[in-house]
mmCIF file of C-alpha atoms in Angstrom:
data_model
loop_
_atom_site.group_PDB
_atom_site.id
_atom_site.type_symbol
_atom_site.label_atom_id
_atom_site.label_comp_id
_atom_site.label_asym_id
_atom_site.label_seq_id
_atom_site.Cartn_x
_atom_site.Cartn_y
_atom_site.Cartn_z
ATOM 1 C CA MET A 1 0.000 0.000 0.000
ATOM 2 C CA ARG A 2 1.298 3.441 -0.946
ATOM 3 C CA THR A 3 -0.405 6.487 0.544
ATOM 4 C CA ILE A 4 -1.038 9.708 -1.393
ATOM 5 C CA THR A 5 1.616 12.248 -0.437
ATOM 6 C CA THR A 6 1.110 15.925 0.393
ATOM 7 C CA GLY A 7 2.134 17.175 -3.049
ATOM 8 C CA ASP A 8 -0.251 14.786 -4.799
ATOM 9 C CA MET A 9 -3.165 14.901 -2.333
ATOM 10 C CA MET A 10 -5.108 17.795 -3.857
ATOM 11 C CA HIS A 11 -4.451 16.575 -7.396
ATOM 12 C CA VAL A 12 -5.887 13.116 -6.668
ATOM 13 C CA HIS A 13 -8.859 13.843 -4.411
ATOM 14 C CA GLY A 14 -9.512 17.259 -5.961
ATOM 15 C CA GLY A 15 -9.519 15.910 -9.509
ATOM 16 C CA PHE A 16 -12.105 13.307 -8.609
ATOM 17 C CA GLY A 17 -14.050 15.850 -6.572
ATOM 18 C CA ALA A 18 -14.165 18.215 -9.550
ATOM 19 C CA GLY A 19 -15.206 15.392 -11.870
ATOM 20 C CA VAL A 20 -12.490 15.945 -14.482
ATOM 21 C CA ASP A 21 -10.266 13.564 -16.401
ATOM 22 C CA TYR A 22 -7.079 14.781 -14.766
ATOM 23 C CA THR A 23 -4.748 13.373 -17.401
ATOM 24 C CA VAL A 24 -2.227 14.612 -19.944
ATOM 25 C CA ARG A 25 -1.325 13.396 -23.446
ATOM 26 C CA LEU A 26 2.179 13.951 -24.798
ATOM 27 C CA THR A 27 2.364 13.367 -28.549
ATOM 28 C CA VAL A 28 5.508 13.133 -30.664
ATOM 29 C CA ARG A 29 5.614 12.830 -34.444
ATOM 30 C CA LEU A 30 8.815 11.095 -35.493
ATOM 31 C CA THR A 31 10.560 11.188 -38.850
ATOM 32 C CA ASP A 32 9.445 7.656 -39.750
ATOM 33 C CA PRO A 33 6.526 5.317 -39.024
ATOM 34 C CA ILE A 34 6.702 3.702 -35.581
ATOM 35 C CA ASP A 35 8.280 0.244 -35.387
ATOM 36 C CA ALA A 36 5.962 -1.565 -32.962
ATOM 37 C CA GLU A 37 8.463 -4.253 -31.974
ATOM 38 C CA ILE A 38 11.169 -1.731 -31.086
ATOM 39 C CA LEU A 39 8.629 0.380 -29.199
ATOM 40 C CA GLN A 40 7.534 -2.627 -27.149
ATOM 41 C CA THR A 41 11.120 -3.331 -26.113
ATOM 42 C CA ALA A 42 11.697 0.353 -25.293
ATOM 43 C CA LEU A 43 8.556 0.443 -23.133
ATOM 44 C CA ALA A 44 9.604 -2.642 -21.175
ATOM 45 C CA LYS A 45 12.933 -0.967 -20.334
ATOM 46 C CA THR A 46 11.159 2.276 -19.443
ATOM 47 C CA GLN A 47 8.760 0.458 -17.128
ATOM 48 C CA ARG A 48 11.684 -1.126 -15.291
ATOM 49 C CA ARG A 49 13.232 2.340 -14.814
ATOM 50 C CA PHE A 50 10.089 3.831 -13.239
ATOM 51 C CA PRO A 51 8.685 1.126 -10.935
ATOM 52 C CA TYR A 52 7.111 3.748 -8.649
ATOM 53 C CA LEU A 53 4.794 4.801 -11.512
ATOM 54 C CA CYS A 54 3.653 1.212 -12.053
ATOM 55 C CA VAL A 55 0.718 1.138 -9.682
ATOM 56 C CA ARG A 56 -2.989 0.536 -9.541
ATOM 57 C CA MET A 57 -5.234 2.983 -7.694
ATOM 58 C CA LYS A 58 -7.482 1.744 -4.902
ATOM 59 C CA LYS A 59 -10.243 3.419 -2.916
ATOM 60 C CA GLY A 60 -10.254 2.965 0.829
ATOM 61 C CA GLU A 61 -12.764 4.252 3.349
ATOM 62 C CA GLY A 62 -10.622 7.272 4.233
ATOM 63 C CA ALA A 63 -8.591 7.976 1.098
ATOM 64 C CA PHE A 64 -7.443 6.829 -2.302
ATOM 65 C CA TYR A 65 -4.127 4.972 -2.334
ATOM 66 C CA TYR A 66 -1.851 2.966 -4.646
ATOM 67 C CA VAL A 67 -0.721 -0.644 -4.766
ATOM 68 C CA ASP A 68 2.172 -1.987 -6.840
ATOM 69 C CA ASN A 69 1.194 -3.232 -10.279
ATOM 70 C CA PRO A 70 3.633 -5.765 -11.800
ATOM 71 C CA LEU A 71 1.610 -6.199 -15.011
ATOM 72 C CA PRO A 72 3.101 -4.757 -18.218
ATOM 73 C CA VAL A 73 2.209 -1.223 -19.283
ATOM 74 C CA VAL A 74 0.087 -1.541 -22.423
ATOM 75 C CA ILE A 75 0.799 -0.347 -25.970
ATOM 76 C CA LEU A 76 -2.191 0.358 -28.212
ATOM 77 C CA HIS A 77 -2.085 0.768 -32.001
ATOM 78 C CA SER A 78 -4.440 3.750 -32.086
ATOM 79 C CA ASP A 79 -4.784 7.536 -31.927
ATOM 80 C CA GLU A 80 -8.007 7.279 -29.902
ATOM 81 C CA ARG A 81 -8.500 8.348 -26.303
ATOM 82 C CA VAL A 82 -7.581 5.631 -23.822
ATOM 83 C CA ASN A 83 -9.151 4.655 -20.492
ATOM 84 C CA LEU A 84 -6.551 4.629 -17.732
ATOM 85 C CA GLY A 85 -6.993 2.338 -14.744
ATOM 86 C CA THR A 86 -9.099 -0.172 -16.680
ATOM 87 C CA ASP A 87 -8.429 -3.870 -17.256
ATOM 88 C CA GLU A 88 -7.740 -3.067 -20.921
ATOM 89 C CA LEU A 89 -4.644 -1.172 -19.729
ATOM 90 C CA ASN A 90 -3.818 -3.661 -16.952
ATOM 91 C CA GLY A 91 -4.986 -1.136 -14.376
ATOM 92 C CA HIS A 92 -2.048 1.184 -15.043
ATOM 93 C CA LEU A 93 -2.195 4.969 -14.751
ATOM 94 C CA TRP A 94 -0.114 5.513 -17.880
ATOM 95 C CA ALA A 95 -0.074 3.999 -21.331
ATOM 96 C CA VAL A 96 1.593 4.272 -24.735
ATOM 97 C CA SER A 97 -0.185 4.426 -28.090
ATOM 98 C CA TYR A 98 1.057 4.795 -31.638
ATOM 99 C CA ASN A 99 -0.229 5.133 -35.187
ATOM 100 C CA GLU A 100 1.868 5.725 -38.291
ATOM 101 C CA ASP A 101 4.569 8.222 -37.188
ATOM 102 C CA ARG A 102 2.714 9.398 -34.048
ATOM 103 C CA LEU A 103 3.598 8.259 -30.529
ATOM 104 C CA HIS A 104 1.366 9.130 -27.557
ATOM 105 C CA LEU A 105 2.197 8.966 -23.862
ATOM 106 C CA ASP A 106 -0.927 9.267 -21.695
ATOM 107 C CA CYS A 107 -0.387 9.826 -17.990
ATOM 108 C CA TYR A 108 -2.444 10.545 -14.891
ATOM 109 C CA HIS A 109 -1.531 13.985 -13.549
ATOM 110 C CA GLY A 110 -2.338 12.906 -9.997
ATOM 111 C CA ILE A 111 0.788 10.757 -9.850
ATOM 112 C CA THR A 112 3.276 13.141 -11.478
ATOM 113 C CA ASP A 113 3.445 16.501 -13.258
ATOM 114 C CA GLY A 114 4.789 17.645 -16.619
ATOM 115 C CA THR A 115 8.414 17.437 -15.500
ATOM 116 C CA GLY A 116 7.916 13.838 -14.398
ATOM 117 C CA MET A 117 6.115 12.960 -17.628
ATOM 118 C CA TYR A 118 8.912 14.477 -19.718
ATOM 119 C CA ARG A 119 11.409 12.235 -17.920
ATOM 120 C CA VAL A 120 9.379 9.123 -18.763
ATOM 121 C CA LEU A 121 9.032 10.240 -22.387
ATOM 122 C CA ALA A 122 12.776 10.940 -22.635
ATOM 123 C CA THR A 123 13.606 7.438 -21.424
ATOM 124 C CA LEU A 124 11.082 5.850 -23.780
ATOM 125 C CA LEU A 125 12.333 7.841 -26.774
ATOM 126 C CA TYR A 126 15.964 7.158 -25.897
ATOM 127 C CA TYR A 127 15.497 3.393 -25.877
ATOM 128 C CA TYR A 128 13.397 3.572 -29.045
ATOM 129 C CA CYS A 129 15.771 5.876 -30.932
ATOM 130 C CA ALA A 130 18.859 3.986 -29.739
ATOM 131 C CA GLU A 131 17.560 0.849 -31.460
ATOM 132 C CA ARG A 132 15.870 2.558 -34.426
ATOM 133 C CA TYR A 133 18.427 5.235 -35.267
ATOM 134 C CA GLY A 134 21.578 4.437 -33.288
ATOM 135 C CA VAL A 135 21.231 7.307 -30.802
ATOM 136 C CA THR A 136 23.915 7.150 -28.106
ATOM 137 C CA GLU A 137 23.364 10.368 -26.108
ATOM 138 C CA THR A 138 22.443 9.395 -22.532
ATOM 139 C CA GLU A 139 23.226 12.576 -20.578
ATOM 140 C CA GLY A 140 20.202 13.504 -18.476
ATOM 141 C CA ILE A 141 18.332 10.316 -19.433
ATOM 142 C CA ASP A 142 16.976 8.006 -16.719
ATOM 143 C CA LEU A 143 18.193 4.494 -17.595
ATOM 144 C CA GLU A 144 16.973 1.076 -16.467
ATOM 145 C CA THR A 145 20.425 0.334 -15.026
ATOM 146 C CA ASP A 146 20.229 3.319 -12.644
ATOM 147 C CA THR A 147 20.027 2.931 -8.901
ATOM 148 C CA ILE A 148 16.972 5.003 -7.986
ATOM 149 C CA PRO A 149 17.908 7.509 -5.266
ATOM 150 C CA ALA A 150 15.623 8.166 -2.316
ATOM 151 C CA ALA A 151 15.303 11.796 -3.429
ATOM 152 C CA GLU A 152 13.480 10.639 -6.552
ATOM 153 C CA THR A 153 10.635 9.017 -4.627
ATOM 154 C CA THR A 154 10.491 11.477 -1.719
ATOM 155 C CA ASP A 155 7.823 14.187 -1.796
ATOM 156 C CA PRO A 156 9.537 17.391 -0.578
ATOM 157 C CA GLN A 157 6.197 18.761 0.572
ATOM 158 C CA ASP A 158 6.000 15.957 3.142
ATOM 159 C CA LEU A 159 9.179 17.383 4.681
ATOM 160 C CA LEU A 160 8.125 21.018 4.977
ATOM 161 C CA PRO A 161 7.767 22.213 8.590
ATOM 162 C CA ALA A 162 4.476 22.538 10.417
ATOM 163 C CA ILE A 163 3.265 26.116 10.898
ATOM 164 C CA ASP A 164 0.368 27.843 12.624
ATOM 165 C CA LEU A 165 -2.063 28.547 9.798
ATOM 166 C CA LEU A 166 -4.024 30.941 12.021
ATOM 167 C CA ALA A 167 -0.989 33.220 12.036
ATOM 168 C CA VAL A 168 -0.888 33.348 8.210
ATOM 169 C CA PRO A 169 -2.880 36.262 6.747
ATOM 170 C CA PRO A 170 -5.371 35.116 4.110
ATOM 171 C CA ALA A 171 -4.307 35.685 0.520
ATOM 172 C CA GLN A 172 -6.103 38.485 -1.264
ATOM 173 C CA PHE A 173 -7.114 37.936 -4.902
ATOM 174 C CA ALA A 174 -8.884 40.350 -7.210
ATOM 175 C CA PRO A 175 -11.570 38.963 -9.523
ATOM 176 C CA ALA A 176 -10.327 38.410 -13.084
ATOM 177 C CA PHE A 177 -11.949 39.038 -16.435
ATOM 178 C CA THR A 178 -13.392 35.678 -17.448
ATOM 179 C CA LEU A 179 -14.285 34.778 -21.004
ATOM 180 C CA GLU A 180 -17.516 32.840 -20.458
ATOM 181 C CA THR A 181 -19.057 35.145 -17.861
ATOM 182 C CA ASP A 182 -17.607 38.610 -18.486
ATOM 183 C CA GLY A 183 -16.857 37.967 -22.156
ATOM 184 C CA GLY A 184 -20.178 36.289 -22.908
ATOM 185 C CA LEU A 185 -18.648 33.302 -24.711
ATOM 186 C CA THR A 186 -20.580 30.042 -24.991
ATOM 187 C CA PRO A 187 -19.438 27.181 -22.707
ATOM 188 C CA SER A 188 -18.572 23.973 -24.565
ATOM 189 C CA GLU A 189 -16.519 20.802 -24.382
ATOM 190 C CA PRO A 190 -12.761 21.461 -24.669
ATOM 191 C CA THR A 191 -11.240 21.912 -28.113
ATOM 192 C CA ILE A 192 -7.585 22.312 -29.096
ATOM 193 C CA TRP A 193 -5.674 24.092 -31.836
ATOM 194 C CA ASP A 194 -2.092 22.867 -32.272
ATOM 195 C CA VAL A 195 0.007 25.720 -33.663
ATOM 196 C CA GLU A 196 3.638 25.472 -34.803
ATOM 197 C CA VAL A 197 6.042 28.431 -35.050
ATOM 198 C CA PRO A 198 9.755 28.498 -35.999
ATOM 199 C CA GLU A 199 11.933 28.481 -32.909
ATOM 200 C CA ASP A 200 14.688 30.734 -34.253
ATOM 201 C CA LEU A 201 12.338 33.597 -35.173
ATOM 202 C CA PHE A 202 10.262 33.283 -32.013
ATOM 203 C CA MET A 203 13.301 33.158 -29.719
ATOM 204 C CA ARG A 204 14.834 36.178 -31.464
ATOM 205 C CA PHE A 205 11.546 38.009 -30.974
ATOM 206 C CA THR A 206 11.390 37.103 -27.279
ATOM 207 C CA SER A 207 15.030 38.060 -26.690
ATOM 208 C CA ASP A 208 14.617 41.403 -28.451
ATOM 209 C CA ASN A 209 11.728 42.168 -26.087
ATOM 210 C CA ASP A 210 13.330 40.941 -22.835
ATOM 211 C CA ALA A 211 10.980 37.960 -22.587
ATOM 212 C CA SER A 212 11.034 34.176 -22.329
ATOM 213 C CA PRO A 213 8.754 31.874 -24.356
ATOM 214 C CA GLY A 214 6.367 31.486 -21.403
ATOM 215 C CA THR A 215 6.125 35.171 -20.512
ATOM 216 C CA MET A 216 5.824 36.156 -24.178
ATOM 217 C CA VAL A 217 2.936 33.753 -24.825
ATOM 218 C CA SER A 218 1.279 34.981 -21.616
ATOM 219 C CA LEU A 219 1.570 38.588 -22.760
ATOM 220 C CA LEU A 220 0.445 37.926 -26.343
ATOM 221 C CA MET A 221 -2.651 36.098 -25.090
ATOM 222 C CA ALA A 222 -3.459 38.946 -22.695
ATOM 223 C CA ARG A 223 -3.064 41.444 -25.552
ATOM 224 C CA ALA A 224 -5.282 39.262 -27.737
ATOM 225 C CA ILE A 225 -8.069 39.209 -25.149
ATOM 226 C CA ASP A 226 -7.677 42.945 -24.591
ATOM 227 C CA SER A 227 -8.070 43.569 -28.331
ATOM 228 C CA LEU A 228 -11.470 41.853 -28.175
ATOM 229 C CA TYR A 229 -12.595 43.398 -24.881
ATOM 230 C CA PRO A 230 -10.857 46.790 -24.509
ATOM 231 C CA ALA A 231 -13.541 48.224 -22.212
ATOM 232 C CA ARG A 232 -13.397 45.980 -19.136
ATOM 233 C CA SER A 233 -14.128 46.527 -15.494
ATOM 234 C CA LYS A 234 -11.734 43.713 -14.482
ATOM 235 C CA ASP A 235 -8.088 43.053 -15.280
ATOM 236 C CA ILE A 236 -6.964 40.165 -17.444
ATOM 237 C CA ILE A 237 -5.102 37.926 -14.993
ATOM 238 C CA SER A 238 -3.105 34.903 -16.091
ATOM 239 C CA ALA A 239 -1.238 32.152 -14.275
ATOM 240 C CA TYR A 240 2.151 30.853 -15.398
ATOM 241 C CA VAL A 241 3.129 27.429 -14.059
ATOM 242 C CA ILE A 242 6.447 27.221 -12.184
ATOM 243 C CA ASN A 243 8.450 24.074 -11.494
ATOM 244 C CA ALA A 244 9.087 24.406 -7.751
ATOM 245 C CA ARG A 245 11.661 21.599 -7.513
ATOM 246 C CA PRO A 246 14.775 23.820 -7.594
ATOM 247 C CA MET A 247 13.364 26.161 -4.956
ATOM 248 C CA LEU A 248 12.605 23.237 -2.629
ATOM 249 C CA GLY A 249 15.958 21.535 -3.210
ATOM 250 C CA ALA A 250 14.179 18.556 -4.749
ATOM 251 C CA ARG A 251 15.169 18.439 -8.419
ATOM 252 C CA GLU A 252 14.874 14.649 -8.591
ATOM 253 C CA THR A 253 11.377 14.119 -7.148
ATOM 254 C CA TYR A 254 8.709 12.626 -9.386
ATOM 255 C CA HIS A 255 5.827 13.965 -7.285
ATOM 256 C CA ASN A 256 3.721 16.963 -8.316
ATOM 257 C CA CYS A 257 5.812 19.977 -7.383
ATOM 258 C CA LEU A 258 4.341 23.108 -8.917
ATOM 259 C CA GLY A 259 3.830 26.771 -8.181
ATOM 260 C CA MET A 260 2.394 29.673 -10.138
ATOM 261 C CA ALA A 261 3.376 33.194 -11.101
ATOM 262 C CA ILE A 262 0.434 35.552 -11.517
ATOM 263 C CA PHE A 263 0.432 38.253 -14.220
ATOM 264 C CA ASP A 264 -2.105 41.074 -14.263
ATOM 265 C CA TYR A 265 -2.621 42.925 -17.551
ATOM 266 C CA SER A 266 -3.836 46.154 -15.983
ATOM 267 C CA ASP A 267 -4.567 49.496 -17.633
ATOM 268 C CA ARG A 268 -1.212 50.724 -16.346
ATOM 269 C CA ILE A 269 0.653 47.898 -18.081
ATOM 270 C CA LYS A 270 -1.530 48.183 -21.191
ATOM 271 C CA ALA A 271 -0.444 51.809 -21.638
ATOM 272 C CA MET A 272 3.244 50.850 -21.797
ATOM 273 C CA PRO A 273 5.200 49.907 -24.937
ATOM 274 C CA MET A 274 5.512 46.189 -25.535
ATOM 275 C CA PRO A 275 9.182 45.813 -24.481
ATOM 276 C CA LYS A 276 8.356 47.403 -21.120
ATOM 277 C CA GLN A 277 5.341 45.071 -20.765
ATOM 278 C CA CYS A 278 7.644 42.096 -21.360
ATOM 279 C CA THR A 279 10.141 43.366 -18.795
ATOM 280 C CA ILE A 280 7.387 43.681 -16.197
ATOM 281 C CA TYR A 281 6.091 40.149 -16.891
ATOM 282 C CA ARG A 282 9.589 38.732 -16.681
ATOM 283 C CA GLY A 283 10.247 40.673 -13.488
ATOM 284 C CA LYS A 284 7.052 39.290 -11.977
ATOM 285 C CA THR A 285 8.304 35.801 -12.848
ATOM 286 C CA PHE A 286 11.663 36.383 -11.149
ATOM 287 C CA VAL A 287 10.052 37.796 -8.004
ATOM 288 C CA GLN A 288 7.479 35.029 -7.705
ATOM 289 C CA SER A 289 10.122 32.352 -8.437
ATOM 290 C CA PHE A 290 12.474 33.613 -5.697
ATOM 291 C CA ASP A 291 13.435 30.624 -3.556
ATOM 292 C CA PRO A 292 12.252 31.951 -0.158
ATOM 293 C CA ILE A 293 8.929 33.104 -1.628
ATOM 294 C CA VAL A 294 8.218 29.753 -3.291
ATOM 295 C CA ARG A 295 9.303 27.849 -0.204
ATOM 296 C CA ASN A 296 7.106 29.993 2.025
ATOM 297 C CA SER A 297 4.017 29.716 -0.198
ATOM 298 C CA THR A 298 4.529 25.970 -0.637
ATOM 299 C CA THR A 299 4.888 25.540 3.135
ATOM 300 C CA VAL A 300 1.572 27.315 3.673
ATOM 301 C CA SER A 301 -0.062 25.209 0.950
ATOM 302 C CA ALA A 302 1.348 21.951 2.340
ATOM 303 C CA ASN A 303 0.092 22.754 5.837
ATOM 304 C CA SER A 304 -3.350 23.634 4.467
ATOM 305 C CA ILE A 305 -3.480 20.335 2.578
ATOM 306 C CA ARG A 306 -2.441 18.338 5.641
ATOM 307 C CA ALA A 307 -5.027 20.083 7.801
ATOM 308 C CA ALA A 308 -7.776 19.523 5.220
ATOM 309 C CA ALA A 309 -6.853 15.858 4.807
ATOM 310 C CA ALA A 310 -6.830 15.290 8.564
ATOM 311 C CA ALA A 311 -10.244 16.943 8.994
ATOM 312 C CA ALA A 312 -11.868 15.051 6.118
ATOM 313 C CA ARG A 313 -12.248 11.532 7.457
ATOM 314 C CA THR A 314 -13.839 9.822 4.455
ATOM 315 C CA VAL A 315 -13.098 9.738 0.736
ATOM 316 C CA GLU A 316 -16.291 11.638 -0.005
ATOM 317 C CA GLU A 317 -15.344 14.366 2.460
ATOM 318 C CA LYS A 318 -11.864 14.606 0.932
ATOM 319 C CA LYS A 319 -13.338 14.840 -2.565
ATOM 320 C CA GLN A 320 -15.631 17.651 -1.454
ATOM 321 C CA VAL A 321 -12.927 19.646 0.352
ATOM 322 C CA PHE A 322 -10.199 19.179 -2.228
ATOM 323 C CA GLY A 323 -12.634 19.605 -5.104
ATOM 324 C CA GLN A 324 -13.288 23.120 -3.822
ATOM 325 C CA MET A 325 -9.547 23.764 -3.595
ATOM 326 C CA PHE A 326 -9.078 22.308 -7.068
ATOM 327 C CA ASN A 327 -11.562 24.812 -8.526
ATOM 328 C CA ALA A 328 -10.328 27.739 -6.448
ATOM 329 C CA GLY A 329 -9.045 29.557 -9.545
ATOM 330 C CA GLU A 330 -12.515 29.942 -11.050
ATOM 331 C CA GLY A 331 -13.233 33.646 -11.443
ATOM 332 C CA LEU A 332 -9.681 34.571 -10.399
ATOM 333 C CA ILE A 333 -7.737 33.491 -13.507
ATOM 334 C CA SER A 334 -8.458 34.488 -17.114
ATOM 335 C CA PHE A 335 -6.138 31.847 -18.598
ATOM 336 C CA LEU A 336 -3.125 29.648 -17.814
ATOM 337 C CA VAL A 337 0.196 29.110 -19.601
ATOM 338 C CA SER A 338 2.581 26.219 -19.006
ATOM 339 C CA TYR A 339 6.056 25.598 -20.437
ATOM 340 C CA THR A 340 8.150 22.733 -19.136
ATOM 341 C CA GLY A 341 11.135 23.922 -21.147
ATOM 342 C CA LYS A 342 12.969 23.163 -24.356
ATOM 343 C CA TRP A 343 13.579 19.491 -25.147
ATOM 344 C CA LYS A 344 17.013 18.849 -23.651
ATOM 345 C CA HIS A 345 18.178 15.845 -25.657
ATOM 346 C CA ARG A 346 19.481 17.153 -28.973
ATOM 347 C CA GLU A 347 20.284 13.828 -30.605
ATOM 348 C CA ILE A 348 16.770 12.490 -29.974
ATOM 349 C CA GLY A 349 15.339 15.858 -31.014
ATOM 350 C CA LYS A 350 16.659 15.356 -34.546
ATOM 351 C CA TYR A 351 13.969 12.742 -35.055
ATOM 352 C CA MET A 352 11.086 14.724 -33.486
ATOM 353 C CA ARG A 353 9.006 16.474 -36.173
ATOM 354 C CA GLU A 354 6.287 17.620 -33.735
ATOM 355 C CA PHE A 355 5.897 17.648 -29.952
ATOM 356 C CA TRP A 356 2.539 18.459 -28.313
ATOM 357 C CA LEU A 357 1.226 18.475 -24.776
ATOM 358 C CA HIS A 358 -2.566 18.320 -24.353
ATOM 359 C CA PRO A 359 -3.749 19.285 -20.846
ATOM 360 C CA PRO A 360 -6.690 18.333 -18.628
ATOM 361 C CA ASN A 361 -9.825 20.470 -18.818
ATOM 362 C CA THR A 362 -9.149 22.493 -15.675
ATOM 363 C CA PHE A 363 -9.183 26.100 -16.953
ATOM 364 C CA SER A 364 -11.346 28.031 -19.379
ATOM 365 C CA LEU A 365 -8.334 28.796 -21.580
ATOM 366 C CA MET A 366 -4.880 27.208 -21.517
ATOM 367 C CA VAL A 367 -1.733 27.322 -23.644
ATOM 368 C CA GLU A 368 0.786 24.494 -23.351
ATOM 369 C CA ILE A 369 4.192 25.211 -24.896
ATOM 370 C CA GLY A 370 6.639 22.634 -26.225
ATOM 371 C CA ALA A 371 9.969 23.108 -28.012
ATOM 372 C CA ALA A 372 11.925 20.504 -29.965
ATOM 373 C CA GLY A 373 13.573 19.992 -33.323
ATOM 374 C CA GLY A 374 13.911 23.712 -34.052
ATOM 375 C CA LYS A 375 10.220 24.511 -33.537
ATOM 376 C CA ILE A 376 7.898 25.904 -30.888
ATOM 377 C CA PHE A 377 4.615 24.022 -30.411
ATOM 378 C CA LEU A 378 1.597 25.791 -28.901
ATOM 379 C CA SER A 379 -1.461 23.766 -27.888
ATOM 380 C CA ILE A 380 -4.285 26.252 -27.273
ATOM 381 C CA GLN A 381 -7.173 24.613 -25.418
ATOM 382 C CA GLN A 382 -10.461 26.336 -24.602
ATOM 383 C CA ARG A 383 -13.822 25.268 -23.218
ATOM 384 C CA PHE A 384 -15.992 27.814 -25.030
ATOM 385 C CA LEU A 385 -17.434 27.588 -28.524
ATOM 386 C CA GLU A 386 -16.249 30.728 -30.291
ATOM 387 C CA ASP A 387 -12.768 30.845 -31.873
ATOM 388 C CA THR A 388 -12.363 34.613 -31.530
ATOM 389 C CA VAL A 389 -9.714 34.435 -28.808
ATOM 390 C CA ARG A 390 -7.526 31.926 -30.628
ATOM 391 C CA GLU A 391 -7.850 33.953 -33.832
ATOM 392 C CA ALA A 392 -6.904 37.141 -31.966
ATOM 393 C CA PHE A 393 -3.827 35.363 -30.567
ATOM 394 C CA LEU A 394 -2.778 34.364 -34.088
ATOM 395 C CA ASP A 395 -3.307 37.983 -35.110
ATOM 396 C CA GLN A 396 -0.771 38.919 -32.437
ATOM 397 C CA LEU A 397 1.760 36.539 -34.013
ATOM 398 C CA GLU A 398 1.116 38.029 -37.445
ATOM 399 C CA ALA A 399 1.419 41.585 -36.126
ATOM 400 C CA HIS A 400 4.939 40.774 -34.942
ATOM 401 C CA ASP A 401 5.955 38.889 -38.122
ATOM 402 C CA ILE A 402 5.939 35.461 -36.500
ATOM 403 C CA PRO A 403 4.844 32.872 -39.089
ATOM 404 C CA TYR A 404 2.721 29.986 -37.850
ATOM 405 C CA ARG A 405 1.088 26.791 -39.053
ATOM 406 C CA ILE A 406 -2.123 25.367 -37.623
ATOM 407 C CA CYS A 407 -1.377 21.648 -37.528
ATOM 408 C CA ARG A 408 -4.583 20.403 -35.948
ATOM 409 C CA LYS A 409 -8.059 21.467 -34.844
ATOM 410 C CA ALA A 410 -9.880 18.882 -32.751
ATOM 411 C CA GLY A 411 -11.551 18.023 -29.498
ATOM 412 C CA SER A 412 -9.563 16.990 -26.454
ATOM 413 C CA ASP A 413 -7.867 13.600 -26.830
ATOM 414 C CA ILE A 414 -6.553 13.139 -23.291
ATOM 415 C CA ALA A 415 -7.156 9.840 -21.499
ATOM 416 C CA HIS A 416 -10.309 9.162 -19.547
ATOM 417 C CA PHE A 417 -9.769 8.302 -15.900
ATOM 418 C CA SER A 418 -12.859 8.282 -13.722
ATOM 419 C CA GLU A 419 -13.538 7.049 -10.230
ATOM 420 C CA SER A 420 -15.466 4.144 -11.734
ATOM 421 C CA SER A 421 -12.106 2.704 -12.858
ATOM 422 C CA VAL A 422 -10.883 2.578 -9.243
ATOM 423 C CA THR A 423 -11.590 -0.570 -7.288
ATOM 424 C CA THR A 424 -12.436 -0.630 -3.599
ATOM 425 C CA GLY A 425 -9.748 -2.144 -1.460
#
């Protein structure tokens, strides 16, 4: 039996409480059609490297928990959405699919975050590309021959000190401009546009304006929304996901370890020239990523999670409490941007034609950024019907001479994972 740790607690119980498929799909298009036999061998080696991800979820009276799952992780010859936790996938919380030159890694976000998923994908692609193309670069790759250090399986949020939450002043948040309510857009099931831009031009553009890919996309989306709704009574407020591992001294952990930087596109910022806007967004990132600030906010969050878990005695109570926490951003965030960073493994990257990350349906508007093979990949997901915001964002790219290619328009293809797939133990 493996209990849910502090860093994963809200993700697991909150995701079920909110009733969402809290899963992610990473998709890579390679230069050639997938060789199924080589992929099967690569997956077997990858599974041996990450035994702590090979689990089945169980539901107890007081909480969800994991048990070891020795069955093989499944490969499916399909582009279709998969159903994690089911017998079809041997009960596993991750799976691999392929079709033609496309490889998909589906993973439950409750067990690890984007950084953890990238590590699994890197190992899988290394073993595949080593056999298929003769790749030998292993720096930064987790290999099946590794001895897994304790730091990799330890949740740093379990180790944060206890504090008196009554002595912590409550956080103050201003309401944000929201697209369905304030903007009058029509709620719908999530849809995604996958947009590709050349890395060299985009990076030159960001550097010339004192920005990073994440802050630039955040600013361009805010400017896009502002162009559609210039007369607003609320600011456009976005969240930018931060990997909190370095700040917590826990670079190796596989557990969810995330923070957020908040950007407000106020009238004051709107009146400034674009380079100054970029400088302010980047400055906000630096300030909110400062080690003591992240450690302090994460300590408060960890203590709040522990207190909530202790007070909620049953699974249903935990789902209710953490479901509310899970949805706490509603009305406070206009959109979210996430960028796990440029693909680090250059030799493997030579064979990656496309690289997409499709997120769970947890925010009204989200942009996931990937970078590999000399390209930037933007997956723009929304849960409203109209395409005006996405079109306005593309207008922002055009206005700054950034060429783009829309590679795909479709509904969400992330894995299903519902409570009905979890057995009672």
